[in-house]
Coordinates of C-alpha atoms in Angstrom, one line a residue:
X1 CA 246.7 -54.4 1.9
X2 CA 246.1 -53.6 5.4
X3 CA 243.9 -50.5 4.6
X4 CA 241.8 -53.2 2.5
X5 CA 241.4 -55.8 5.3
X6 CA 240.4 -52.9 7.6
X7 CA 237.8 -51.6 5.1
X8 CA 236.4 -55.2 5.1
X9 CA 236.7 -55.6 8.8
X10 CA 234.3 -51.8 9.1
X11 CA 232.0 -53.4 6.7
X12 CA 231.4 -56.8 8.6
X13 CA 230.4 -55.2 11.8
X14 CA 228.1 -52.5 9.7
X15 CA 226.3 -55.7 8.3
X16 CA 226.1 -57.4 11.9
X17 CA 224.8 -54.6 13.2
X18 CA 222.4 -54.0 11.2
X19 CA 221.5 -57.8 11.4
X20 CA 220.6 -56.9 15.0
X21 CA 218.9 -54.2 15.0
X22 CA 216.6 -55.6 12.3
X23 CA 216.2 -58.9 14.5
X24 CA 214.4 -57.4 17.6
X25 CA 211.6 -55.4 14.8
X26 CA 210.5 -58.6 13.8
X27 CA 210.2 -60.2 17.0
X28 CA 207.9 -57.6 18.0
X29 CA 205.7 -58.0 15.0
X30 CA 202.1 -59.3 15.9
X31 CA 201.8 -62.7 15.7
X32 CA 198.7 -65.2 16.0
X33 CA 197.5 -66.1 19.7
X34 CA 195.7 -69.2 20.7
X35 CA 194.2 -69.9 24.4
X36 CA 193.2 -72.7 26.2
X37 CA 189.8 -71.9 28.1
X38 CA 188.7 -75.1 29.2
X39 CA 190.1 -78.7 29.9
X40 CA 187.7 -81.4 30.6
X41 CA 189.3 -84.6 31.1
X42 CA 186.8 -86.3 33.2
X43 CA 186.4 -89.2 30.3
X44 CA 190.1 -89.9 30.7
X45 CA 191.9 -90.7 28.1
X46 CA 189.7 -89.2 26.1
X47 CA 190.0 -85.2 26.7
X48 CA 187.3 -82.2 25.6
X49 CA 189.5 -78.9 25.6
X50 CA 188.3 -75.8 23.8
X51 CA 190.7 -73.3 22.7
X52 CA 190.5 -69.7 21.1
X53 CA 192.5 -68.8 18.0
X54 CA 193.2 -65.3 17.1
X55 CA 195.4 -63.9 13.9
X56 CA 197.8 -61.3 13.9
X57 CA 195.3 -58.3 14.5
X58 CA 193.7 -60.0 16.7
X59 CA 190.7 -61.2 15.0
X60 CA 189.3 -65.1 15.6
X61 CA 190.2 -67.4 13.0
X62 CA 186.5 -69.3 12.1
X63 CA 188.4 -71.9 9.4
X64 CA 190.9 -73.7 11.0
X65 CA 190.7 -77.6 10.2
X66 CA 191.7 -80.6 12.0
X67 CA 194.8 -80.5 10.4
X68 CA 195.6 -77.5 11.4
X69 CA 196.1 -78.5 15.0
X70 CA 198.7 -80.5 17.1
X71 CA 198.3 -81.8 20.6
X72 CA 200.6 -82.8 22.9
X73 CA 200.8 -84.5 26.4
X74 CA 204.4 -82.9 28.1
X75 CA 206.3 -84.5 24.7
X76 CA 204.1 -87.3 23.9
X77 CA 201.6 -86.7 21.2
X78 CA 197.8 -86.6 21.4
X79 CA 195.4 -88.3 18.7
X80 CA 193.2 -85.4 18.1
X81 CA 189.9 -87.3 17.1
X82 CA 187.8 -84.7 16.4
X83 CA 187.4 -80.6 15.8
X84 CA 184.7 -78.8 16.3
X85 CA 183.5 -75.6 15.6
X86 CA 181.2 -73.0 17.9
X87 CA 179.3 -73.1 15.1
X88 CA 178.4 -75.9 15.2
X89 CA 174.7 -77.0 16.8
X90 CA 176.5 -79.8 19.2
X91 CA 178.6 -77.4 20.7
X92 CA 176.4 -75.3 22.1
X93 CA 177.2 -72.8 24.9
X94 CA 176.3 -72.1 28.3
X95 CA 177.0 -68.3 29.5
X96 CA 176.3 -66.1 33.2
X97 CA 175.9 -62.6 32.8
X98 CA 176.7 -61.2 35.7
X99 CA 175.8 -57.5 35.9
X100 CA 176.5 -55.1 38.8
X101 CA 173.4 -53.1 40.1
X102 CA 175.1 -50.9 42.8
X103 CA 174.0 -47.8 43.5
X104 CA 177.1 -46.4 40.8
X105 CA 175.5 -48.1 38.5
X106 CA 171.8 -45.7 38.7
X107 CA 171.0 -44.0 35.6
X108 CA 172.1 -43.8 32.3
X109 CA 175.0 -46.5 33.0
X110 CA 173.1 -49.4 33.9
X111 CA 170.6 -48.3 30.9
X112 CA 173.9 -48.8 28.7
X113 CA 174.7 -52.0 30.2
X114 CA 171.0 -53.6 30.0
X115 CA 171.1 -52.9 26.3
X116 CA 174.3 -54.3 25.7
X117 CA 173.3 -57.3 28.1
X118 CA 169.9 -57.4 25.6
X119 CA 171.9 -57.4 22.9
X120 CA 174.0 -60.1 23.6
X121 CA 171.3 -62.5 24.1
X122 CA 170.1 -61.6 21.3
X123 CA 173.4 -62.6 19.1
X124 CA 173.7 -65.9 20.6
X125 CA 172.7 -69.1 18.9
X126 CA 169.2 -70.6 19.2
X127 CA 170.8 -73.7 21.5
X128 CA 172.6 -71.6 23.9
X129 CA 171.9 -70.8 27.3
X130 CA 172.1 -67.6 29.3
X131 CA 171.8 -67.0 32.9
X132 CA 171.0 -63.7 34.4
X133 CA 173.1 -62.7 37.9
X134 CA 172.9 -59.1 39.3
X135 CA 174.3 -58.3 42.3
X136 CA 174.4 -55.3 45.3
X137 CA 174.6 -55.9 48.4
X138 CA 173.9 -59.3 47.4
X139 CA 173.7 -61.9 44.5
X140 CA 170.6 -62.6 43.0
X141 CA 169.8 -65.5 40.3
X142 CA 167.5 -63.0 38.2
X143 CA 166.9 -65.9 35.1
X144 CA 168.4 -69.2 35.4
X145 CA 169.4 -70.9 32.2
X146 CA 167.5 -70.8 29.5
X147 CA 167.6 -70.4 25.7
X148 CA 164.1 -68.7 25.8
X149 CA 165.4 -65.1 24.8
X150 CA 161.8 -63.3 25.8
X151 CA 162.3 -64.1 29.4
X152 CA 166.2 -63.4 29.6
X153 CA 165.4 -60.0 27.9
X154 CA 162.6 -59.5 30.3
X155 CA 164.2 -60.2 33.4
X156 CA 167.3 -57.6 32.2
X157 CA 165.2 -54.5 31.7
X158 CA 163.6 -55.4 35.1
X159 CA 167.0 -54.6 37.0
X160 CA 167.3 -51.7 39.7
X161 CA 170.3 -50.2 40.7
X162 CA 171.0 -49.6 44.4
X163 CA 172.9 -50.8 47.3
X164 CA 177.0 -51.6 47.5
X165 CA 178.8 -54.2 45.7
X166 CA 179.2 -57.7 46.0
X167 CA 181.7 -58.4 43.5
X168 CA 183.9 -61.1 45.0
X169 CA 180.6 -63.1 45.9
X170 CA 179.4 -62.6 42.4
X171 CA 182.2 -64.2 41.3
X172 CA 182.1 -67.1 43.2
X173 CA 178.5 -67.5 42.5
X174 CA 178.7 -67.1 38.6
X175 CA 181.6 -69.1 38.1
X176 CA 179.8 -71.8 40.6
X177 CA 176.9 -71.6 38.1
X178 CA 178.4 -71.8 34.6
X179 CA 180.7 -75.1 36.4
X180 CA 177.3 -76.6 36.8
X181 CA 175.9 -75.8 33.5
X182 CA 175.6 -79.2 31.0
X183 CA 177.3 -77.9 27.7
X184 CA 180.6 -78.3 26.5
X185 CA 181.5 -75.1 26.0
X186 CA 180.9 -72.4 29.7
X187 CA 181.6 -68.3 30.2
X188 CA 180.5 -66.3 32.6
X189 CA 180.1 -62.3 31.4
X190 CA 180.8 -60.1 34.2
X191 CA 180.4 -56.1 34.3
X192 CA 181.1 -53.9 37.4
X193 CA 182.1 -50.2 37.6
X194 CA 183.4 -50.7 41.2
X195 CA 185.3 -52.2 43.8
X196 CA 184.2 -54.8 46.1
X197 CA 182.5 -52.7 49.5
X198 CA 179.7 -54.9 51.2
X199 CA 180.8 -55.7 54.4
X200 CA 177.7 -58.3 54.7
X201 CA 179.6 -61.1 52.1
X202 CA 183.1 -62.7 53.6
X203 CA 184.0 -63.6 50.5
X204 CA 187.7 -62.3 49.6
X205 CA 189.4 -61.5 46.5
X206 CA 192.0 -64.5 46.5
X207 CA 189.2 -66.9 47.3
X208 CA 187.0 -65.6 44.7
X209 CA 189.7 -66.1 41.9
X210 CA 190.4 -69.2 43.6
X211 CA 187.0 -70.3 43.2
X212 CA 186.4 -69.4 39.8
X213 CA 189.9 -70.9 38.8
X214 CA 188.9 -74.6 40.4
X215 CA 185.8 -73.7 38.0
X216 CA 187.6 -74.6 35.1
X217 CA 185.4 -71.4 33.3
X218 CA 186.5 -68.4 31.4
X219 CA 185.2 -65.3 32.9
X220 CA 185.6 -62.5 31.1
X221 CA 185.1 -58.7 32.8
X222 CA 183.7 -55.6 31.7
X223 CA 185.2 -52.7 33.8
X224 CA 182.6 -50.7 33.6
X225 CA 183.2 -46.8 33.9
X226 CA 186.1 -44.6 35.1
X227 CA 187.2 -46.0 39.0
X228 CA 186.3 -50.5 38.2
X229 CA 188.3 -52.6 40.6
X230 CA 190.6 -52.9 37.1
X231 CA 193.7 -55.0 38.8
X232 CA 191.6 -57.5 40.3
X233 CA 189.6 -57.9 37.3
X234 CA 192.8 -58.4 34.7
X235 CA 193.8 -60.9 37.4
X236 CA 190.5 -62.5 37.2
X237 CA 190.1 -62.7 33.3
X238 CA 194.3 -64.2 33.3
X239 CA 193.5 -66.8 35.7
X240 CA 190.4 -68.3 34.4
X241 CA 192.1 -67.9 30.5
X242 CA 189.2 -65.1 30.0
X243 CA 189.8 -61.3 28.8
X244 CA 189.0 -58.3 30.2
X245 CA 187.8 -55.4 28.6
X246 CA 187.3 -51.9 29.6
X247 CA 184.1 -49.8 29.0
X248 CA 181.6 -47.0 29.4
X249 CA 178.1 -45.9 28.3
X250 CA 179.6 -45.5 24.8
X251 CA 181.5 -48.7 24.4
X252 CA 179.4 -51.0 26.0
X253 CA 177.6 -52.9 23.6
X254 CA 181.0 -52.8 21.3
X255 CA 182.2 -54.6 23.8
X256 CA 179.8 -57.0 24.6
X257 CA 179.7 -57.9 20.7
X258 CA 183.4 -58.8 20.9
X259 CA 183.0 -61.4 23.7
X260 CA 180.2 -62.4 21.5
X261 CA 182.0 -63.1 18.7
X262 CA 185.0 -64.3 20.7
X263 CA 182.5 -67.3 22.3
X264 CA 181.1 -68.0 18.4
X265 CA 184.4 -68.2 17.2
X266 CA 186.1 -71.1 19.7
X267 CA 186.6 -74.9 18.4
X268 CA 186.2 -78.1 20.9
X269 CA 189.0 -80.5 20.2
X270 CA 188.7 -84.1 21.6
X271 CA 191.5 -85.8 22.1
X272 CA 192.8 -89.3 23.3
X273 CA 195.8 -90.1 25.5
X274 CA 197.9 -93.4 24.9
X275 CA 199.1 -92.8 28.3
X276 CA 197.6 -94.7 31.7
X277 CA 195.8 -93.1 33.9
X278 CA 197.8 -92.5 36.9
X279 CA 196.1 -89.4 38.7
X280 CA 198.7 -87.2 37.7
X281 CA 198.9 -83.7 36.3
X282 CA 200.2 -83.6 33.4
X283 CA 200.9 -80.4 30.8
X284 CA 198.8 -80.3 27.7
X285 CA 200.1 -78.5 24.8
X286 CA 198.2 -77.4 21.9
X287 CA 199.6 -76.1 18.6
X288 CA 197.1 -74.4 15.5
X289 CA 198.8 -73.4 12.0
X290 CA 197.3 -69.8 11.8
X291 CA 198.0 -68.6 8.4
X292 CA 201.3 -70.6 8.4
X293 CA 202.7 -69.6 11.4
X294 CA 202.5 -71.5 14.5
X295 CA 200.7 -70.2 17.7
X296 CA 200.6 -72.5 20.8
X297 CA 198.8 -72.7 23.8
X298 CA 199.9 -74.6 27.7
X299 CA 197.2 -76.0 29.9
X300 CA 196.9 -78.6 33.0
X301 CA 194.9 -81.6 33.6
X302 CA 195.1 -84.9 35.5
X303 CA 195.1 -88.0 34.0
X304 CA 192.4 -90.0 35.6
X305 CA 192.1 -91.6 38.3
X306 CA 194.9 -94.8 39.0
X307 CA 193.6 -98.5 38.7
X308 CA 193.3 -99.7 42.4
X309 CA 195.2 -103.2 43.2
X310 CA 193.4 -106.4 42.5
X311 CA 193.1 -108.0 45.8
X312 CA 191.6 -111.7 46.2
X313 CA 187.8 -111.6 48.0
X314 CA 187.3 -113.6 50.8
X315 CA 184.6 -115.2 49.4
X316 CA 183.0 -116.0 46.2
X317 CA 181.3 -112.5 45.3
X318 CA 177.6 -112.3 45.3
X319 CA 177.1 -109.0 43.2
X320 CA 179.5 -107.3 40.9
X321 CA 179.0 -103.5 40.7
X322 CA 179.5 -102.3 37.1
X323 CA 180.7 -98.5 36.7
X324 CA 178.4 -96.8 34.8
X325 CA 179.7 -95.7 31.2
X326 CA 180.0 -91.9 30.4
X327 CA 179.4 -90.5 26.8
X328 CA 182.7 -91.5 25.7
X329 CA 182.2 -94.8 26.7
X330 CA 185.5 -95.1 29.1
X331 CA 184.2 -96.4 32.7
X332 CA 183.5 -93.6 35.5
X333 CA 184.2 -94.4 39.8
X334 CA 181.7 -92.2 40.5
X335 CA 178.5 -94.9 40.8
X336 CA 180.8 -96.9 42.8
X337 CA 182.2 -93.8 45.3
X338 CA 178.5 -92.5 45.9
X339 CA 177.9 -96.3 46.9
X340 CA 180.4 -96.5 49.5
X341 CA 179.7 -93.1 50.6
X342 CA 176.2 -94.2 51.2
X343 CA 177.3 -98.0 52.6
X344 CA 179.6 -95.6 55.4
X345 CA 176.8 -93.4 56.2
X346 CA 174.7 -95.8 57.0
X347 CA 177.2 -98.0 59.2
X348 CA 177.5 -94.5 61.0
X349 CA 174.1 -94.2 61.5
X350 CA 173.6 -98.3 63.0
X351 CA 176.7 -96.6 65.1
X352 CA 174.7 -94.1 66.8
X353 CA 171.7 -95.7 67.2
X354 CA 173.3 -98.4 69.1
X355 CA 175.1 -96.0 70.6
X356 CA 172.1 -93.8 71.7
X357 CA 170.1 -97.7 72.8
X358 CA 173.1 -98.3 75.0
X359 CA 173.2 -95.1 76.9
X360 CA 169.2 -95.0 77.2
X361 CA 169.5 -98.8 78.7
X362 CA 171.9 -97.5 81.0
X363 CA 170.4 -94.9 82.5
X364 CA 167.1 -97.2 82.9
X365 CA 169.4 -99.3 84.8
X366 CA 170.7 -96.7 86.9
X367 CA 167.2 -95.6 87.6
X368 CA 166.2 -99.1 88.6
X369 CA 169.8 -99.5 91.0
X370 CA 169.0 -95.6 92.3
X371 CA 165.2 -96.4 92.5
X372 CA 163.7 -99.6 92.8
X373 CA 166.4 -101.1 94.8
X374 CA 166.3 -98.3 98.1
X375 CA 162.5 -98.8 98.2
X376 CA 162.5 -102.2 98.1
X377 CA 165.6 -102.7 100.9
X378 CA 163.5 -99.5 102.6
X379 CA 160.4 -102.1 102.5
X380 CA 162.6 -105.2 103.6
X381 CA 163.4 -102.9 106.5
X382 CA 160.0 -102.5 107.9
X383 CA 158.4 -105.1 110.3
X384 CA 155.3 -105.7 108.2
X385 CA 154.5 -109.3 107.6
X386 CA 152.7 -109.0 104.1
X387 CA 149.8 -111.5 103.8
X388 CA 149.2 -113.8 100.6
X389 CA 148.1 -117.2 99.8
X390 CA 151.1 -118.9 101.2
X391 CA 149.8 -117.7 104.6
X392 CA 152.1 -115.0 107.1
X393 CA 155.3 -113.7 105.0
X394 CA 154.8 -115.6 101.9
X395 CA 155.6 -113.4 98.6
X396 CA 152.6 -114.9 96.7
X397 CA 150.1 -113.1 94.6
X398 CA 149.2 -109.7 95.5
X399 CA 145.5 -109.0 97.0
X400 CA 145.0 -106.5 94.0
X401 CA 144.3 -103.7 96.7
X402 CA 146.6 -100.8 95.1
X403 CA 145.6 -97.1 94.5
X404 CA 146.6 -93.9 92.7
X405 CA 145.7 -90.8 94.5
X406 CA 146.1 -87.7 92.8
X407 CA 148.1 -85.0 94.3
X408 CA 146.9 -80.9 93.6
X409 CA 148.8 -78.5 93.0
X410 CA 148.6 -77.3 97.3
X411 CA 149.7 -80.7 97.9
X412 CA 146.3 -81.7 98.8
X413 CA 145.0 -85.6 97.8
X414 CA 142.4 -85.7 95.1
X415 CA 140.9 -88.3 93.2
X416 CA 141.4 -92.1 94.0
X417 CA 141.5 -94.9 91.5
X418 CA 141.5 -98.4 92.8
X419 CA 144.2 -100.4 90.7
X420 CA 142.8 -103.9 91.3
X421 CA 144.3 -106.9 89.4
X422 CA 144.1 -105.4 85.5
X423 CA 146.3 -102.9 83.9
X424 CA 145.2 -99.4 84.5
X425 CA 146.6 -96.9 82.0
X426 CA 147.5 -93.1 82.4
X427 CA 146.9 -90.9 79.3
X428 CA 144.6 -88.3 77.9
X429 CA 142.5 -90.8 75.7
X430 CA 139.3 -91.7 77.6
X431 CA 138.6 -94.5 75.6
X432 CA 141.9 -96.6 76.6
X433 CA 143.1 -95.1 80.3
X434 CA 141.7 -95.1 83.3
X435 CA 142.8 -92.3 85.3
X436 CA 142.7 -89.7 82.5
X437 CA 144.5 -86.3 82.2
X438 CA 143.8 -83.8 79.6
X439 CA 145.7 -83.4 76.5
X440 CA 149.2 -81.4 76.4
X441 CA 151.8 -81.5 73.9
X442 CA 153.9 -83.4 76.5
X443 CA 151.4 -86.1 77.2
X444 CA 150.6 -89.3 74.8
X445 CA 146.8 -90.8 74.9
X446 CA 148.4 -93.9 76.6
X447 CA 151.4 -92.3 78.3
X448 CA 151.7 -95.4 80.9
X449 CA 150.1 -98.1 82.2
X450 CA 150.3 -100.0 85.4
X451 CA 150.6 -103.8 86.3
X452 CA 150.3 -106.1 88.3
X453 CA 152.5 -108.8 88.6
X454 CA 152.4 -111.3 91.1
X455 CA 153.0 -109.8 94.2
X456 CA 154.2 -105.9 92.8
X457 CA 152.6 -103.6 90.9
X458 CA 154.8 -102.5 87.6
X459 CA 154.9 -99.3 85.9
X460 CA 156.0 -99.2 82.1
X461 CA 156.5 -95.9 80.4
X462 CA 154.5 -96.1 76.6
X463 CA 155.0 -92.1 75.7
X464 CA 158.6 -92.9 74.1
X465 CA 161.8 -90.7 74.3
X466 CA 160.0 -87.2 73.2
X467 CA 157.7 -87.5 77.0
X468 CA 158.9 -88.7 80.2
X469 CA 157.3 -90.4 83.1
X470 CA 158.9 -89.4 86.1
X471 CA 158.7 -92.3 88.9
X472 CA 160.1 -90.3 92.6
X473 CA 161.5 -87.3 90.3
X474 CA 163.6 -89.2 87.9
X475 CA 163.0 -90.6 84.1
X476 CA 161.0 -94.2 84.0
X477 CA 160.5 -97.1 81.7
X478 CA 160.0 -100.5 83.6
X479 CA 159.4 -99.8 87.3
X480 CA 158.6 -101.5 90.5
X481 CA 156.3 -99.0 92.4
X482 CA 156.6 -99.2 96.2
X483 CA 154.0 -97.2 98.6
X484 CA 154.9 -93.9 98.7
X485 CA 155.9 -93.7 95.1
X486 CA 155.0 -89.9 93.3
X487 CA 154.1 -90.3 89.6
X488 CA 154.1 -87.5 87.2
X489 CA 153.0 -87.2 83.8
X490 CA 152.9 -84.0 82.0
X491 CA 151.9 -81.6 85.4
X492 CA 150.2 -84.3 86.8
X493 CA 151.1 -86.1 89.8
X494 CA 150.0 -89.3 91.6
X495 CA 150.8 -90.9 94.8
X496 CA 150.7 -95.2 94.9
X497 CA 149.6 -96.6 98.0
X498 CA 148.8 -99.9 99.6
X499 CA 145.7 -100.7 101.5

């Protein structure tokens, strides 16, 4: 009896064993793979993502159905209201190739990698776009995007190697690019053979991949060659939910057919959240039945932007604003930010110019206190009993009997111009001064004019802030002259007396 229960005993833990060795084989068999490559919830609730589904071998799945999927917000389900496939001709795509023309690249291996760039545009469907980058020492937009395929082709074979390598700045620029493109579905195809070595870009690695994930766009690399920056690349292609692939003269264009067929095979679900829009990031979750097994995919997005708080106007309103509607049809803040935007820059700029009239009223003022008041209390000073029509010491009307003379370069007096009782101007125009100057880029054809008031003659500056008039060396725009006063406009100096 015991012999029996120790015989069944041996052949329990046989059978368990065996159970567990069997277990970890079929964990490790292939199973289907699905990614996430873009999120697009700008028309929250409603949300655009576009995923990749692969089977077991790793070849895309083209048939999936709506069906077939399952969308989920954290634990709350999605309504998945539509699926659509890359072939499809209103999901059209929007691709950079980014090439790298270093010097490395000379020769037969950027030959290779035109072709396989040629090739490419070729394969794509009549509504797509591609974009041409190369870079070197620097990043150059070689086609921008089109879907004429004569002109992309063209402007590949055209490419030169030479130079070092931009590649963190080709990144940036590329991913920048394809953000900006206006389909639904975005890529950017980049090939290098090296590592990143100008020293004229100061883009960095971890900014690059930083850029090109806040793109929200798949890149997928090409490391071209036996010695590519490989590590930064795979880091690249994982971040931005791209691939990377290696390559050389041989595999090229294999390998550009792939990423070809990888793009044609993607589908663009759109789905709607039942949840508010609160700003938040939230996890979305996608689930495709490949072939009866599940494969499932984890992405982020935020869930709009949050309702701001009623508050109660101080007045009836006189306008009401109305967000503009985006395709979806769910309202978008950006009409309304770009007006306030606008409404704050131009408060700023009533700011400064006030700002700027304050200080230029100020220093006229100072000019006056540091001017017009010495001379006059200098004048006050002097025992000279001015004669007018009030008789001895009146301040009536002046007798008209002011001059200019000019003052030469040696110091010397020059011409005279009697003043008399009507303006006389100063400018280079002959048809509208009196005492005339000749033109200069820091004279105006009227650049003052002079005035008699009463019993004082009056200077006013006309040349505005670009030209000066300087009254006894400093700037002038209403002054009292006194005898003795030096005028200067442009080079030209003039000395008012009193007869």
């Amino acid at each position: 009896m015991i012999r029996i229960f120790a015989a069944l005993l041996l052949l329990a833990a046989a059978s368990a064993a065996s159970v567990a060795a069997v277990a970890p084989l079929r964990a490790q068999q292939p199973q289907p793979k699905l990614t996430i490559s873009q999120v697009d919830a700008a028309g929250y609730p409603d949300v655009k993502a576009v995923v990749t589904a692969l089977d077991a071998s790793g070849v895309p799945v083209r048939s999936l159905t709506q069906a077939q999927f399952q969308a989920f917000d954290g634990s709350s389900p999605l309504t998945i209201s539509t699926v659509q496939a890359a072939q499809d001709a209103n999901v059209p795509l929007s691709v950079v190739l980014a090439i790298d023309v270093s010097g490395s690249m000379a020769g037969d291996a950027l030959d290779q990698a035109k072709q396989a760039a040629a090739q490419f545009v070729r394969s794509v469907a009549a509504n797509d776009q591609v974009a041409v980058v190369s870079f070197s020492n620097a990043v150059t937009s070689v086609v921008p995007f089109t879907n004429d395929k004569a002109k992309l082709t063209s402007g590949i074979a055209g490419l030169q190697a030479g130079g070092a390598t931009a590649l963190y700045e080709a990144v940036q620029v590329s991913t920048f690019a394809a953000q900006n493109a206006t389909s639904p579905r975005r890529a950017v195809v980049l090939l290098t053979d090296g590592q990143n070595e100008t020293t004229e870009s100061q883009a960095t690695a971890d900014g690059s991949v930083g850029a090109a994930k806040g793109a929200g766009v798949p890149v997928f690399t090409v490391g071209f060659g036996d010695a590519p920056a490989t590590a930064y690349l795979q880091g690249l292609s994982s971040a931005t939910q791209g691939a990377y692939r290696p390559a050389n003269a041989n595999t090229v264009s294999s390998v550009y057919t792939d990423i070809a067929t990888l793009l044609r095979a993607q589908y663009v679900l759109t789905l709607k959240s039942a949840s508010a829009a609160d700003g938040k990031d939230a996890a979305l979750r996608i689930i495709a039945n490949v072939g009866g097994v599940p494969a499932a995919a984890v992405s982020t997005y935020s869930r709009g932007r949050p309702a701001a708080a009623p508050t109660a106007p101080a007045a009836p309103p006189t306008a009401v604003v109305t967000p503009a509607k985006t395709a979806g049809g769910s309202s978008s803040a950006v009409p309304l930010i770009v007006f306030s935007a606008l409404v704050a820059l131009a408060l700023l700029a009533g700011a400064v110019f006030a700002f700027i009239r304050y200080r230029r009223r100020r220093r006229i003022r100072d000019h006056q206190l540091g001017v017009v008041e010495p001379n006059q209390r200098a004048a006050a000073a002097q025992p000279i009993v001015r004669q007018g029509r009030g008789g001895p010491g009146a301040a009536a009307a002046h007798d008209g009997r002011g001059r200019l003379v000019e003052r030469t370069p040696d110091g010397a007096a020059g011409t005279v111009w009697e003043l008399g009782g009507g303006p006389a101007s100063i400018g280079s125009s002959a048809r509208t001064c009196m005492v005339v100057v000749p033109e200069a880029p820091d004279i105006a054809p009227e650049h003052a004019r002079i005035t008699l008031y009463g019993s004082v003659y009056r200077l006013r500056h006309l040349a505005g802030p670009a030209r000066r008039t300087l009254v006894a060396g400093r700037p002038a725009d209403i002054v009292t002259l006194e005898p003795g006063d030096e005028i200067q406009v442009g080079r030209h100096r003039f000395v008012y007396e009193e007869q």
